[in-house]
C-alpha cells in the first residue's frame, strides 16, 4: 500500500508493437532512481510488460523474458474472417511467468486498455484473468483475431488510448509518468502486407498518444526512429535506449518526488 508520506506514482506504458523493450529500460532507470510505482496501466505491448512487472517486480527477470521472446512464441498463423494470425500462444507465455493470475493478486494495481471493435468504445480491464486482458489489448486489428471477453469483441487498446493515462487519474495517482514509444518514430516504406498493416496501425498509435502528452506529469519519449516495428531481435538495444532516455529525464527533476 502506498505511503501517505509521499506522492503516489502511476506509470503509463504505451503500445508500440515490437518496441516494448524500451519500457524495460525505463523501469530499470526508475529502480535506480528509487521511484516507487503505485499503479501501472498498459496498452498493447505496454500491457504485456506492465503485467509481467506488476506481478513480479523483478525487472531483471522481465528483461530475461523479453530478450528471449520472438513472434513464434506469441502468435500462430490462423487465417480467419477477421485476421491473419492468432495471439493465443501469448496466454501460455504469461501463464508460464505469472501463473493463472487475476488482477486482484497483482503486487502493483494494474489496468489494461482494450478497444471494443463492435462499438469503438474504450474498455478498461481491471478484473478477471490478466492473460485474457493482455491478449485483448495486444490484438492488432487485421493481424490478430479479436478476443471475446466480458461480452465484447476486443482488440488493441491503442486505437482508443495508446498512452493509458486515464486509469491512473481515476485511481488518484499524484504523479503520472508516461512512456510513449511512438513519439519520435519515423515510418519506413512498406515492402509487404505486414508492413502496410503495421504502418497503418502506427499512424493510429502516434495520433492517439500525442493527444495525451499534456496529461502526463513526466513524459519519457525515447527516440526509436532507427528501430523496426516488427523485429524482435532489437530488444537489448531498445532496453538501452529506454534506459538512457528515462535516466536523462529523471536526472533533470528536482522537486516532483
Short mmCIF file of C-alpha atoms in Angstrom, two decimals:
data_model
loop_
_atom_site.label_atom_id
_atom_site.label_comp_id
_atom_site.label_asym_id
_atom_site.label_seq_id
_atom_site.Cartn_x
_atom_site.Cartn_y
_atom_site.Cartn_z
CA UNK A 1 0.00 0.00 0.00
CA UNK A 2 1.28 3.45 -0.88
CA UNK A 3 2.62 5.51 1.98
CA UNK A 4 0.67 8.68 2.87
CA UNK A 5 4.00 10.47 3.44
CA UNK A 6 4.85 10.66 -0.23
CA UNK A 7 3.15 11.31 -3.51
CA UNK A 8 1.77 8.24 -5.28
CA UNK A 9 3.12 7.46 -8.72
CA UNK A 10 1.32 5.95 -11.70
CA UNK A 11 3.17 4.55 -14.70
CA UNK A 12 1.52 4.51 -18.14
CA UNK A 13 3.13 2.23 -20.72
CA UNK A 14 2.11 2.81 -24.33
CA UNK A 15 1.69 0.40 -27.19
CA UNK A 16 4.36 0.17 -29.87
CA UNK A 17 4.31 -3.31 -31.44
CA UNK A 18 7.84 -4.77 -31.05
CA UNK A 19 9.33 -1.68 -29.39
CA UNK A 20 8.35 -2.76 -25.88
CA UNK A 21 11.93 -3.38 -24.81
CA UNK A 22 12.23 0.38 -24.25
CA UNK A 23 9.66 0.07 -21.43
CA UNK A 24 12.02 -2.31 -19.65
CA UNK A 25 14.83 0.22 -19.89
CA UNK A 26 12.56 2.84 -18.34
CA UNK A 27 11.68 0.51 -15.47
CA UNK A 28 15.38 -0.12 -14.85
CA UNK A 29 16.01 3.63 -14.65
CA UNK A 30 13.08 4.10 -12.26
CA UNK A 31 14.57 1.44 -10.00
CA UNK A 32 17.93 3.19 -9.97
CA UNK A 33 16.25 6.48 -9.05
CA UNK A 34 14.32 4.77 -6.22
CA UNK A 35 10.95 5.67 -7.74
CA UNK A 36 8.22 3.50 -6.25
CA UNK A 37 5.41 2.68 -8.69
CA UNK A 38 1.98 2.56 -7.03
CA UNK A 39 -0.15 1.96 -10.13
CA UNK A 40 0.55 0.63 -13.62
CA UNK A 41 -1.54 0.93 -16.76
CA UNK A 42 -0.68 -0.58 -20.10
CA UNK A 43 -1.83 -0.68 -23.69
CA UNK A 44 -0.77 -3.40 -26.15
CA UNK A 45 2.93 -4.22 -25.61
CA UNK A 46 2.76 -1.89 -22.62
CA UNK A 47 0.10 -4.21 -21.18
CA UNK A 48 2.42 -7.18 -21.65
CA UNK A 49 5.43 -5.54 -19.98
CA UNK A 50 3.25 -3.94 -17.31
CA UNK A 51 1.58 -7.20 -16.36
CA UNK A 52 4.88 -9.05 -16.04
CA UNK A 53 6.24 -6.30 -13.80
CA UNK A 54 3.06 -5.81 -11.74
CA UNK A 55 3.16 -9.42 -10.59
CA UNK A 56 6.91 -9.89 -10.32
CA UNK A 57 8.56 -6.51 -9.70
CA UNK A 58 11.84 -8.10 -10.74
CA UNK A 59 12.80 -6.06 -13.78
CA UNK A 60 15.84 -8.26 -14.40
CA UNK A 61 13.55 -11.26 -14.83
CA UNK A 62 11.25 -9.30 -17.14
CA UNK A 63 14.33 -8.37 -19.17
CA UNK A 64 15.34 -12.02 -19.49
CA UNK A 65 11.85 -12.95 -20.70
CA UNK A 66 11.79 -10.13 -23.25
CA UNK A 67 15.21 -10.88 -24.69
CA UNK A 68 14.17 -14.49 -25.37
CA UNK A 69 10.84 -13.54 -26.96
CA UNK A 70 10.04 -13.99 -30.64
CA UNK A 71 6.86 -13.77 -32.72
CA UNK A 72 6.54 -17.56 -32.81
CA UNK A 73 6.30 -17.51 -29.01
CA UNK A 74 3.18 -15.38 -29.06
CA UNK A 75 1.45 -15.93 -32.42
CA UNK A 76 0.21 -18.63 -34.77
CA UNK A 77 -0.74 -18.38 -38.43
CA UNK A 78 -4.51 -18.72 -38.35
CA UNK A 79 -6.35 -17.09 -41.25
CA UNK A 80 -9.95 -16.27 -40.38
CA UNK A 81 -12.68 -13.83 -41.33
CA UNK A 82 -11.07 -11.27 -39.03
CA UNK A 83 -7.29 -11.63 -39.24
CA UNK A 84 -4.18 -13.46 -40.42
CA UNK A 85 -2.90 -14.71 -37.07
CA UNK A 86 -3.95 -15.64 -33.55
CA UNK A 87 -2.05 -14.42 -30.48
CA UNK A 88 -3.44 -17.13 -28.19
CA UNK A 89 0.06 -18.51 -27.61
CA UNK A 90 0.78 -15.41 -25.56
CA UNK A 91 -1.54 -16.79 -22.89
CA UNK A 92 0.80 -19.74 -22.39
CA UNK A 93 3.74 -17.36 -22.14
CA UNK A 94 2.04 -15.32 -19.45
CA UNK A 95 0.92 -18.37 -17.51
CA UNK A 96 4.49 -19.63 -17.53
CA UNK A 97 5.75 -16.46 -15.88
CA UNK A 98 2.86 -15.20 -13.72
CA UNK A 99 0.62 -18.23 -13.47
CA UNK A 100 -3.15 -18.04 -13.90
CA UNK A 101 -3.04 -14.53 -12.50
CA UNK A 102 -6.07 -12.47 -11.58
CA UNK A 103 -5.94 -8.69 -11.37
CA UNK A 104 -6.65 -8.61 -7.64
CA UNK A 105 -3.48 -10.63 -7.00
CA UNK A 106 -1.10 -8.09 -8.56
CA UNK A 107 1.60 -6.63 -6.34
CA UNK A 108 1.03 -3.29 -8.08
CA UNK A 109 -2.56 -2.39 -9.06
CA UNK A 110 -2.84 -2.91 -12.81
CA UNK A 111 -5.14 -1.53 -15.51
CA UNK A 112 -5.18 -2.67 -19.14
CA UNK A 113 -6.77 -0.84 -22.06
CA UNK A 114 -8.56 -2.56 -24.94
CA UNK A 115 -10.98 -1.46 -27.66
CA UNK A 116 -14.41 -2.94 -28.33
CA UNK A 117 -14.26 -3.27 -32.11
CA UNK A 118 -18.05 -3.55 -32.33
CA UNK A 119 -18.66 -0.12 -30.81
CA UNK A 120 -15.31 1.69 -30.82
CA UNK A 121 -15.53 2.18 -27.07
CA UNK A 122 -12.63 2.10 -24.64
CA UNK A 123 -12.55 -0.87 -22.29
CA UNK A 124 -10.55 -0.58 -19.07
CA UNK A 125 -9.90 -4.05 -17.71
CA UNK A 126 -9.10 -4.34 -14.00
CA UNK A 127 -10.79 -7.61 -13.03
CA UNK A 128 -10.56 -11.24 -14.05
CA UNK A 129 -7.82 -13.01 -15.98
CA UNK A 130 -4.74 -10.90 -16.67
CA UNK A 131 -3.70 -13.17 -19.55
CA UNK A 132 -7.04 -12.69 -21.31
CA UNK A 133 -6.82 -8.92 -20.85
CA UNK A 134 -3.31 -8.82 -22.33
CA UNK A 135 -4.46 -10.94 -25.29
CA UNK A 136 -7.22 -8.44 -25.98
CA UNK A 137 -5.01 -5.38 -25.58
CA UNK A 138 -2.37 -6.75 -27.97
CA UNK A 139 -4.75 -7.76 -30.78
CA UNK A 140 -3.53 -5.55 -33.61
CA UNK A 141 -6.56 -5.23 -35.95
CA UNK A 142 -6.22 -7.22 -39.15
CA UNK A 143 -3.21 -9.12 -37.85
CA UNK A 144 -4.56 -10.86 -34.74
CA UNK A 145 -8.04 -12.24 -34.27
CA UNK A 146 -10.18 -10.23 -31.80
CA UNK A 147 -10.72 -11.68 -28.33
CA UNK A 148 -14.19 -12.27 -26.95
CA UNK A 149 -14.11 -11.05 -23.36
CA UNK A 150 -16.66 -9.71 -20.90
CA UNK A 151 -19.36 -9.60 -23.55
CA UNK A 152 -17.29 -7.63 -26.05
CA UNK A 153 -15.16 -8.31 -29.10
CA UNK A 154 -11.87 -6.72 -28.12
CA UNK A 155 -8.78 -5.57 -30.00
CA UNK A 156 -5.71 -3.44 -29.35
CA UNK A 157 -6.27 -0.60 -26.90
CA UNK A 158 -4.03 1.74 -28.87
CA UNK A 159 -6.97 2.69 -31.05
CA UNK A 160 -8.70 4.49 -28.18
CA UNK A 161 -5.93 5.30 -25.68
CA UNK A 162 -2.42 4.35 -26.63
CA UNK A 163 -0.92 6.31 -23.75
CA UNK A 164 -3.09 4.90 -20.93
CA UNK A 165 -3.20 7.80 -18.50
CA UNK A 166 -6.92 7.91 -17.66
CA UNK A 167 -6.96 4.80 -15.41
CA UNK A 168 -4.14 6.29 -13.32
CA UNK A 169 -6.05 9.54 -12.87
CA UNK A 170 -9.10 7.53 -11.86
CA UNK A 171 -7.07 5.77 -9.18
CA UNK A 172 -5.85 9.07 -7.79
CA UNK A 173 -2.16 8.92 -8.72
CA UNK A 174 -0.46 12.17 -7.71
CA UNK A 175 2.27 11.92 -10.34
CA UNK A 176 1.90 10.23 -13.71
CA UNK A 177 4.93 9.05 -15.64
CA UNK A 178 4.02 8.23 -19.23
CA UNK A 179 6.23 6.33 -21.66
CA UNK A 180 5.45 6.95 -25.34
CA UNK A 181 7.21 4.59 -27.73
CA UNK A 182 5.82 6.30 -30.82
CA UNK A 183 6.55 9.98 -30.26
CA UNK A 184 9.82 10.09 -32.22
CA UNK A 185 9.38 7.32 -34.73
CA UNK A 186 9.67 7.56 -38.46
CA UNK A 187 7.99 5.23 -40.92
CA UNK A 188 9.80 3.00 -43.37
CA UNK A 189 8.45 2.32 -46.84
CA UNK A 190 6.38 -0.89 -46.73
CA UNK A 191 7.56 -3.91 -48.68
CA UNK A 192 4.77 -6.39 -47.88
CA UNK A 193 1.26 -6.68 -46.48
CA UNK A 194 2.52 -6.92 -42.89
CA UNK A 195 4.40 -3.64 -43.28
CA UNK A 196 1.27 -1.98 -44.68
CA UNK A 197 -0.86 -3.17 -41.77
CA UNK A 198 1.74 -2.28 -39.13
CA UNK A 199 2.44 1.15 -40.62
CA UNK A 200 -1.26 1.94 -40.79
CA UNK A 201 -1.67 0.95 -37.18
CA UNK A 202 1.37 3.00 -36.18
CA UNK A 203 -0.27 6.18 -37.51
CA UNK A 204 -3.23 5.45 -35.24
CA UNK A 205 -0.96 4.93 -32.24
CA UNK A 206 1.04 8.10 -32.86
CA UNK A 207 -2.02 10.30 -33.17
CA UNK A 208 -3.67 8.78 -30.11
CA UNK A 209 -0.53 9.18 -27.99
CA UNK A 210 0.24 12.75 -28.99
CA UNK A 211 -3.12 13.94 -27.71
CA UNK A 212 -2.30 12.61 -24.24
CA UNK A 213 1.18 14.13 -23.78
CA UNK A 214 -0.08 17.14 -21.85
CA UNK A 215 -1.87 14.85 -19.40
CA UNK A 216 1.40 13.39 -18.13
CA UNK A 217 3.43 14.97 -15.34
CA UNK A 218 6.59 13.31 -16.66
CA UNK A 219 6.86 12.20 -20.28
CA UNK A 220 9.53 9.75 -21.38
CA UNK A 221 9.69 9.62 -25.17
CA UNK A 222 12.77 7.71 -26.33
CA UNK A 223 13.91 8.23 -29.90
CA UNK A 224 13.18 4.88 -31.53
CA UNK A 225 13.29 6.08 -35.13
CA UNK A 226 16.04 3.63 -36.09
CA UNK A 227 14.15 0.57 -34.89
CA UNK A 228 11.85 -1.69 -36.90
CA UNK A 229 8.30 -2.09 -35.62
CA UNK A 230 8.21 -5.86 -36.01
CA UNK A 231 11.72 -7.22 -35.43
CA UNK A 232 12.13 -8.98 -32.09
CA UNK A 233 15.93 -9.19 -32.11
CA UNK A 234 16.28 -5.49 -31.23
CA UNK A 235 15.27 -5.86 -27.59
CA UNK A 236 18.72 -5.34 -25.99
CA UNK A 237 19.21 -2.10 -27.92
CA UNK A 238 15.68 -0.92 -27.15
CA UNK A 239 16.25 -1.52 -23.44
CA UNK A 240 19.39 0.60 -23.54
CA UNK A 241 17.71 3.49 -25.38
CA UNK A 242 14.73 3.44 -23.00
CA UNK A 243 17.05 3.37 -20.00
CA UNK A 244 19.18 6.29 -21.21
CA UNK A 245 16.19 8.49 -22.03
CA UNK A 246 14.42 7.79 -18.73
CA UNK A 247 17.63 8.39 -16.82
CA UNK A 248 18.10 11.71 -18.61
CA UNK A 249 14.54 12.82 -17.83
CA UNK A 250 14.65 11.72 -14.20
CA UNK A 251 18.06 13.27 -13.60
CA UNK A 252 16.67 16.67 -14.57
CA UNK A 253 13.87 16.50 -11.98
CA UNK A 254 14.38 18.09 -8.58
CA UNK A 255 11.02 18.65 -6.91
CA UNK A 256 8.25 16.40 -8.24
CA UNK A 257 9.06 13.50 -5.92
#
